[in-house]
mmCIF file of C-alpha atoms and ligand atoms in Angstrom:
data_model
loop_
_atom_site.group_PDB
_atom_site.id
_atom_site.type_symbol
_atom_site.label_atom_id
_atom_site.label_comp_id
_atom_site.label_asym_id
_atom_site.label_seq_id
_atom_site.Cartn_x
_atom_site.Cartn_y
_atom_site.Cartn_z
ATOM 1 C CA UNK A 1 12.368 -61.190 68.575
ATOM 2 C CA UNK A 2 14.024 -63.907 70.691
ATOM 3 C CA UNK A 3 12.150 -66.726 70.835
ATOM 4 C CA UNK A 4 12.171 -68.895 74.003
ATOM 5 C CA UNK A 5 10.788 -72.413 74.297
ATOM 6 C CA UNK A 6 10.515 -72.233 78.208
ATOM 7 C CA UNK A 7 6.763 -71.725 77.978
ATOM 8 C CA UNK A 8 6.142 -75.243 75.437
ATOM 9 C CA UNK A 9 4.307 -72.352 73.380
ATOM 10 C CA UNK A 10 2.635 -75.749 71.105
ATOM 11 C CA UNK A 11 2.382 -78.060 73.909
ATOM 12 C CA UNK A 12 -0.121 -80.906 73.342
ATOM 13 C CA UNK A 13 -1.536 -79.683 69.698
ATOM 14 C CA UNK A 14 -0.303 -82.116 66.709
ATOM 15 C CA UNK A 15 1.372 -80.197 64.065
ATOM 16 C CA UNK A 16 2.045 -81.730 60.269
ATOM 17 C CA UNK A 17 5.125 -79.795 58.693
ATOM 18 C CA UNK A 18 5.730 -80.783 54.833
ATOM 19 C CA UNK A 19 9.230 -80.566 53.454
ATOM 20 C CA UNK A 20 11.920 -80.863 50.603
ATOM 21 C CA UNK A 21 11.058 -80.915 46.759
ATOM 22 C CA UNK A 22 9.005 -83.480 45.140
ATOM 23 C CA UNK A 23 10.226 -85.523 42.281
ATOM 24 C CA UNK A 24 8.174 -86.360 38.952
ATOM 25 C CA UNK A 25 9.119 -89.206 37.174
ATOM 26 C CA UNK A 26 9.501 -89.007 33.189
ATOM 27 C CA UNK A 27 10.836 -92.591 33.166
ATOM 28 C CA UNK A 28 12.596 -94.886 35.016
ATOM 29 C CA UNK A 29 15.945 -92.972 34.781
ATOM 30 C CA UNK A 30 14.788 -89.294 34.535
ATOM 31 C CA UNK A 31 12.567 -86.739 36.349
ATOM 32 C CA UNK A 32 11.270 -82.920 37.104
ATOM 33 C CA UNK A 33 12.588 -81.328 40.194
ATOM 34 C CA UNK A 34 13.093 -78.195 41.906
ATOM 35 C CA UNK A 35 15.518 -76.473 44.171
ATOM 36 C CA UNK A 36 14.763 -77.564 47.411
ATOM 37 C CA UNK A 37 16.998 -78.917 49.819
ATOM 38 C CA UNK A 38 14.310 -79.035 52.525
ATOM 39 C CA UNK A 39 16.398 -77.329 55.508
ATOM 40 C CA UNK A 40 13.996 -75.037 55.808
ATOM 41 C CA UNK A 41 11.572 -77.347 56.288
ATOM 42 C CA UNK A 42 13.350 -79.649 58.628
ATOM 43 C CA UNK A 43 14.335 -76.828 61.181
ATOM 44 C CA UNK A 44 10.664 -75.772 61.356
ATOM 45 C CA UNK A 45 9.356 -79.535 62.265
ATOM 46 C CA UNK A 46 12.468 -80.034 65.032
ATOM 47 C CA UNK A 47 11.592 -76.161 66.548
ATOM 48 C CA UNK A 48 7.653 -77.469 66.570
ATOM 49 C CA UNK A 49 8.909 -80.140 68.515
ATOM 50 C CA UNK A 50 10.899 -78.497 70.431
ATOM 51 C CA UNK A 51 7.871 -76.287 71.382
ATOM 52 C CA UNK A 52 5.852 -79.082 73.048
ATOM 53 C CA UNK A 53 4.193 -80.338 69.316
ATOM 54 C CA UNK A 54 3.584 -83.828 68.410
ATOM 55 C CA UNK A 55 5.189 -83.485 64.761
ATOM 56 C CA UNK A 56 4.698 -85.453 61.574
ATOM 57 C CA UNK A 57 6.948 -84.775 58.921
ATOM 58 C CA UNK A 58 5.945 -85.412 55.499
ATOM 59 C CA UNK A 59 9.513 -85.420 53.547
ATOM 60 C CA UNK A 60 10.055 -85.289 50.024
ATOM 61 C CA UNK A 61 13.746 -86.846 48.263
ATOM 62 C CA UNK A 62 16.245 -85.113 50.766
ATOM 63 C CA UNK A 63 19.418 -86.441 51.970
ATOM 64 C CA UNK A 64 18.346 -84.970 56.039
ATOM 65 C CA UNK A 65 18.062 -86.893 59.304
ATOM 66 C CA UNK A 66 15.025 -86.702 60.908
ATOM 67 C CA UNK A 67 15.110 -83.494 63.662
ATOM 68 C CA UNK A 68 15.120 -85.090 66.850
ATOM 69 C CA UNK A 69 11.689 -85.104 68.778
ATOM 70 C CA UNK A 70 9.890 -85.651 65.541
ATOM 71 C CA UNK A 71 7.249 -88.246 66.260
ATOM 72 C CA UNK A 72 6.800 -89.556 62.513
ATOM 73 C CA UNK A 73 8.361 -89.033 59.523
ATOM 74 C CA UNK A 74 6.608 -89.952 55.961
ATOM 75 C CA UNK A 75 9.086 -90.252 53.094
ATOM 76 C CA UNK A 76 6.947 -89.437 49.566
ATOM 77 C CA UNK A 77 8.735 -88.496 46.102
ATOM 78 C CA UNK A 78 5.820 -86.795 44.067
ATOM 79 C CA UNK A 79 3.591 -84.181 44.508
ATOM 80 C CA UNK A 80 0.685 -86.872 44.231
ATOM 81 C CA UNK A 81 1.748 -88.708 47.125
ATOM 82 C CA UNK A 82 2.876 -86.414 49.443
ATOM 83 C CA UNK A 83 -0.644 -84.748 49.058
ATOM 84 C CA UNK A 84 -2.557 -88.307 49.798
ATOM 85 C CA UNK A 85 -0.072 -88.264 52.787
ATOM 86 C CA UNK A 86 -0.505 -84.685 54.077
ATOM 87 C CA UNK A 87 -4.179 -84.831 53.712
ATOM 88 C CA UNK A 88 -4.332 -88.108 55.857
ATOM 89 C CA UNK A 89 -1.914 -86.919 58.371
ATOM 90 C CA UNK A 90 -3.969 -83.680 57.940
ATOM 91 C CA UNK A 91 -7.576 -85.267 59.458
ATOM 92 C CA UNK A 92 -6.185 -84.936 62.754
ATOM 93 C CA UNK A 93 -4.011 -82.077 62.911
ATOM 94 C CA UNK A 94 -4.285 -78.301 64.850
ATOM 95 C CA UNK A 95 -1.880 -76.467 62.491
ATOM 96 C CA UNK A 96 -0.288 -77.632 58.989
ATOM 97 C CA UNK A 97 2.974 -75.601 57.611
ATOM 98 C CA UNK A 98 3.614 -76.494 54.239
ATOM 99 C CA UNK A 99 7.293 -75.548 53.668
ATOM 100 C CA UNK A 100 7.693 -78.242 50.763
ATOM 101 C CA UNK A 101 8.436 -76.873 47.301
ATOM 102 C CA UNK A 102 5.840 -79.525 45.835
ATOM 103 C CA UNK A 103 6.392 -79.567 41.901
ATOM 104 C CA UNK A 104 3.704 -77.943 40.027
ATOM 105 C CA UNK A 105 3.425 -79.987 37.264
ATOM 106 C CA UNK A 106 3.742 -83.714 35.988
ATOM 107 C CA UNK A 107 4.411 -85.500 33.179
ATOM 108 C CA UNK A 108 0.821 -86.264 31.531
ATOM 109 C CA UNK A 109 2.610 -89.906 31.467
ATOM 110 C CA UNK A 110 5.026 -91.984 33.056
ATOM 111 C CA UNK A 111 7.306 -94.185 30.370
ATOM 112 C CA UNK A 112 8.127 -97.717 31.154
ATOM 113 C CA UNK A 113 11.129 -97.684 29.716
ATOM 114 C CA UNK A 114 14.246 -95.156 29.282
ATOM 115 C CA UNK A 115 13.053 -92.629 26.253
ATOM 116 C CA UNK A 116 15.737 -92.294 23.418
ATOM 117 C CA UNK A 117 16.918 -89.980 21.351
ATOM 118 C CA UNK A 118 15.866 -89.864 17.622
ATOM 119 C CA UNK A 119 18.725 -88.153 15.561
ATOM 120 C CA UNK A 120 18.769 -84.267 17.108
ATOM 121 C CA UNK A 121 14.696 -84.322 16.867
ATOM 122 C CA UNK A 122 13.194 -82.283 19.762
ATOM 123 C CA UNK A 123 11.496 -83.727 22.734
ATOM 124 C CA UNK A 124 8.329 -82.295 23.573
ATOM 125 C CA UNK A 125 6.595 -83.214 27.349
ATOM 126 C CA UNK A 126 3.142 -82.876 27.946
ATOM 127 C CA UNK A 127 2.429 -81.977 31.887
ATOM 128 C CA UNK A 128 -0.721 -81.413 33.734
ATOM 129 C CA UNK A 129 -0.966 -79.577 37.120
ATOM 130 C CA UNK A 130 -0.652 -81.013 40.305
ATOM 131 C CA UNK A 131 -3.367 -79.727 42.891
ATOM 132 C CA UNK A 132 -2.913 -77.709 44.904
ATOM 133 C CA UNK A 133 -2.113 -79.029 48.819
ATOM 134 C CA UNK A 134 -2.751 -76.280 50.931
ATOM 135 C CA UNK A 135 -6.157 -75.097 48.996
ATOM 136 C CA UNK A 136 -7.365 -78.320 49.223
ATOM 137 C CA UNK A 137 -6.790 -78.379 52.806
ATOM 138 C CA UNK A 138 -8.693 -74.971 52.937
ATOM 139 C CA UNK A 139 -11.350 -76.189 50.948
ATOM 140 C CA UNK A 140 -12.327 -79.020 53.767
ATOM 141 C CA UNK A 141 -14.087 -78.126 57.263
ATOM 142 C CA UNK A 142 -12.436 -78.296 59.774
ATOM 143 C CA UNK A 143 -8.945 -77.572 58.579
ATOM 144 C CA UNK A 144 -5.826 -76.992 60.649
ATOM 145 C CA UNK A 145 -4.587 -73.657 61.036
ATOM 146 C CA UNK A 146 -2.934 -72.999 57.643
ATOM 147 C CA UNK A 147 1.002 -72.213 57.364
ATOM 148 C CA UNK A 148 1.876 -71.287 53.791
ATOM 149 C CA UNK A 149 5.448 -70.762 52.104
ATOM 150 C CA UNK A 150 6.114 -68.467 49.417
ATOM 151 C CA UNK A 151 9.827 -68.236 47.725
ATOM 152 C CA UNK A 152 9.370 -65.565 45.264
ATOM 153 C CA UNK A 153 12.125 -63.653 42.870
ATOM 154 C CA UNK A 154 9.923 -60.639 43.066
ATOM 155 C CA UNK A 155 6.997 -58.322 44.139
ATOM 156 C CA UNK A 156 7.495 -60.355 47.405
ATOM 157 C CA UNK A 157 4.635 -58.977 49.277
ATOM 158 C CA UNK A 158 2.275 -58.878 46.737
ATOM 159 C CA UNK A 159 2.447 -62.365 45.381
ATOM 160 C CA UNK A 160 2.845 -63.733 49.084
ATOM 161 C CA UNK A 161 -0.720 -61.777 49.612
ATOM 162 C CA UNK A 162 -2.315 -63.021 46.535
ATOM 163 C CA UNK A 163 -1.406 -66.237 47.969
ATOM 164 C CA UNK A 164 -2.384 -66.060 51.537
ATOM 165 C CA UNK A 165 -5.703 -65.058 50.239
ATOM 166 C CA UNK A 166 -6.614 -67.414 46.807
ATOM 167 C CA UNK A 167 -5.430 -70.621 48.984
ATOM 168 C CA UNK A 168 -7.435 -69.227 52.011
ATOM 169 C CA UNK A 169 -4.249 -69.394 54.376
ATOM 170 C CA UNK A 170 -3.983 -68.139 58.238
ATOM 171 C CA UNK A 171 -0.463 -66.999 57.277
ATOM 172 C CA UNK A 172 2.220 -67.047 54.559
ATOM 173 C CA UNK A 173 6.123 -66.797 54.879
ATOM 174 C CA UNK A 174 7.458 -65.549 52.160
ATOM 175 C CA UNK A 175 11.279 -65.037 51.048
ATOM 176 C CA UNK A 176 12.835 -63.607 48.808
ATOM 177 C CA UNK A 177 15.080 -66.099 46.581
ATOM 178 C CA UNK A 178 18.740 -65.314 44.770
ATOM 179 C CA UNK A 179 21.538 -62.874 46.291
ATOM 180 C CA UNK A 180 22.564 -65.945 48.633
ATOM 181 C CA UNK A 181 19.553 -66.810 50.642
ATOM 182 C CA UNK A 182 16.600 -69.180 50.197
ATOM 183 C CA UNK A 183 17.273 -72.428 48.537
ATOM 184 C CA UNK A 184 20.377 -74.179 49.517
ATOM 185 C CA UNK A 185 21.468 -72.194 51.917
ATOM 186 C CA UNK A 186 22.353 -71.999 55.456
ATOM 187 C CA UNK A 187 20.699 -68.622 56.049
ATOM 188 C CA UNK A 188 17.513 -67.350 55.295
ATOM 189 C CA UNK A 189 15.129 -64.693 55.984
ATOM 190 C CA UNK A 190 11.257 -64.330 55.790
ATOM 191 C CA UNK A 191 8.313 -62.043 56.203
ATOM 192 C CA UNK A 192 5.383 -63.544 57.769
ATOM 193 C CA UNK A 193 2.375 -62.269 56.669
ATOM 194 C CA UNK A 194 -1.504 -62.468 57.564
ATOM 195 C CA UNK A 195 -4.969 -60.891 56.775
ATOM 196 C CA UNK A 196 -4.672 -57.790 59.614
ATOM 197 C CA UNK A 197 -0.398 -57.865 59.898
ATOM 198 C CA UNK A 198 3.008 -59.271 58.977
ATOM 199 C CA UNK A 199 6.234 -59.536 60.673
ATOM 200 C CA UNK A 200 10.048 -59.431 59.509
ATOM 201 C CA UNK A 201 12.277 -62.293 60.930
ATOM 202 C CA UNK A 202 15.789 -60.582 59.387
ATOM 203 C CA UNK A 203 18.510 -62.818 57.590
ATOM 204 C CA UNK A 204 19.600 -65.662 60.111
ATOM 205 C CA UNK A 205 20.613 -69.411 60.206
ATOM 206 C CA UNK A 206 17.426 -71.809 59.585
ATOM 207 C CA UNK A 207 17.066 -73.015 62.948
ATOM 208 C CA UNK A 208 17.024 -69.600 64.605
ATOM 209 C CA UNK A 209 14.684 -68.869 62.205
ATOM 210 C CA UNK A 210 12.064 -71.763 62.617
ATOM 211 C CA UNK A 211 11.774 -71.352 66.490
ATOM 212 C CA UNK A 212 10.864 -67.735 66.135
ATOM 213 C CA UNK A 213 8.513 -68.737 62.956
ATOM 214 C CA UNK A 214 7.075 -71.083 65.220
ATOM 215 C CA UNK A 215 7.125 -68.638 68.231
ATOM 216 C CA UNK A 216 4.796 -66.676 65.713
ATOM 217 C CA UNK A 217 2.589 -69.212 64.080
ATOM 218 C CA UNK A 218 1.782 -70.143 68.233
ATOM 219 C CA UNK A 219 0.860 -66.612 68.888
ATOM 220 C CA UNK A 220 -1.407 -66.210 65.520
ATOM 221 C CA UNK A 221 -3.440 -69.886 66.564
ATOM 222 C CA UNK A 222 -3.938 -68.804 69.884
ATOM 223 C CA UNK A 223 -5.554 -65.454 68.518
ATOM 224 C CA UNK A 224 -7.848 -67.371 66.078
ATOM 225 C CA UNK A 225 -8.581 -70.550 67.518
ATOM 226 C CA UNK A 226 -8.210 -69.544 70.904
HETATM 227 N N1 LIG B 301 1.736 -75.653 47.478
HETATM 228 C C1 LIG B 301 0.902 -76.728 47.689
HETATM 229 N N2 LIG B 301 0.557 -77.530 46.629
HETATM 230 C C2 LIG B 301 1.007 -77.257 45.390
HETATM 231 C C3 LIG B 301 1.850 -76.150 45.167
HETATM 232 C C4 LIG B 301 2.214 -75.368 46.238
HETATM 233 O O1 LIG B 301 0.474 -76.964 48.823
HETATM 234 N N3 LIG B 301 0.640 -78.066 44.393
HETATM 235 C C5 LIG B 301 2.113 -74.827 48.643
HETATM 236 C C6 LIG B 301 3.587 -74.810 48.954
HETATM 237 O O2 LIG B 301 3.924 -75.870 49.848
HETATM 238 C C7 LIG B 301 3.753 -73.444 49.611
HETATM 239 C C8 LIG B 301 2.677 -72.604 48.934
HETATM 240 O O3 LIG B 301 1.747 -73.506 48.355
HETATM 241 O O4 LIG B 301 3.471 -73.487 50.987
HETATM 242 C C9 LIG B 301 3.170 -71.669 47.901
HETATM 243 O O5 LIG B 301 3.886 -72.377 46.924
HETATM 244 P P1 LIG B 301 4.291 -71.620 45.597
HETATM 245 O O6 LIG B 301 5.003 -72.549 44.680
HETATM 246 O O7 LIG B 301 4.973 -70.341 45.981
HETATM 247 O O8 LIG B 301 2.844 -71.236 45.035
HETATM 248 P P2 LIG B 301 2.071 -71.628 43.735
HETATM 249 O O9 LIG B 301 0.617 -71.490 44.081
HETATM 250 O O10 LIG B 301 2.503 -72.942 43.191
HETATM 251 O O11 LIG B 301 2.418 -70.450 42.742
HETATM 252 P P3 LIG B 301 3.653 -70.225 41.717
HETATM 253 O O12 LIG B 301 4.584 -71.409 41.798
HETATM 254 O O13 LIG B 301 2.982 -70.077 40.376
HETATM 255 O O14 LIG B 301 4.304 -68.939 42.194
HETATM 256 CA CA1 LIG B 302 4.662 -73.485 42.709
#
């Protein structure tokens, strides 16, 4: 598929794209993060842009420069914030793609100060689960046209399925991770998915990618929402 941007296939409609890992503090010098080097995530808010969107982009701790034509970027560390600052930029929004690898859990507490070691005794950390950003979009009416991500190590298809369907998602991407693509890499490739059909964008750099992600995300709104 070649996508071409001639056309402004998102012209006008405000998209929210969410990006990067998010960080969970255990104390002041410590926390819990993942893999994420939110490149993925990045290329899909520019190629948005690119497309005629008015982007926000909600950024977890990443060491990127915002894409150009993004209209405003939110910088957020945990997966607490960036969900109060999704679901604000959220209210007004046609489509939301959450490409963030938001943390799942949290540290039950926060310490004030540095925790020490106590003579080879084990450290034990109590987390609780972070909701859940995208199903609690879903949950609200009206909600943007849901984008979902889905790095998986296996059963690809099936777990990016379950997904699309217990978060109540338009449309998953999902990728398989390891063997040199997904996380911190240049290249990646995904299978988009949805309730009635799916579609294989083969291995290629991340901004190639995006613009035909995007390319397909435009075609699947204007089939639903019209
Ligand atoms: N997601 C989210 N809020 C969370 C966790 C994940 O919005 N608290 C979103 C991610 O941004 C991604 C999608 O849900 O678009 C799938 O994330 P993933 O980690 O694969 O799904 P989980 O439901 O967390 O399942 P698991 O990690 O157990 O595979
Ligand atoms: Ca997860």
């Amino acid at each position: 598929m070649v996508a071409s941007f001639g056309d402004q296939v998102l012209r006008g409609k405000k998209v929210v794209v969410s990006a990067g890992p998010t960080y969970e503090d255990i104390d002041p010098v410590r926390f819990i993060g993942n893999r994420s080097s939110g490149r993925m995530g990045f290329a899909v808010a520019e190629a948005a842009a690119q497309a005629g969107a008015q982007v926000t982009l909600v950024a977890g701790p990443v060491s990127l420069t915002t894409p150009a034509g993004v209209v405003r970027r939110v910088d957020v560390r945990s997966a607490a914030q960036m969900h109060a600052a999704v679901t604000d930029a959220a209210q007004s929004a046609d489509i939301y793609i959450g490409s963030a690898a938001v943390g799942d859990y949290r540290p039950n507490a926060v310490a004030a100060h540095k925790l020490k070691k106590h003579d080879g005794a084990d450290l034990t950390l109590q987390l609780a689960e972070n909701p859940d950003i995208l199903a609690s979009l879903a949950a609200a009416q009206p909600h943007p046209f849901l984008v979902g991500f889905a790095a998986e190590t296996q059963n690809v298809e099936t777990y990016a399925r379950d997904k699309l369907q217990r978060k109540g998602l338009d449309m998953i991407a999902a990728n398989q991770v390891g063997e040199g693509l997904g996380f911190e890499t240049a290249d990646n490739a995904i299978t988009l998915y949805w309730a009635d059909g799916s579609l294989e964008l083969p291995r290629t750099d991340k901004a190639a990618l995006a613009r035909q992600l995007i390319e397909c995300i435009a075609s699947r709104y204007k089939a639903v929402r019209g």
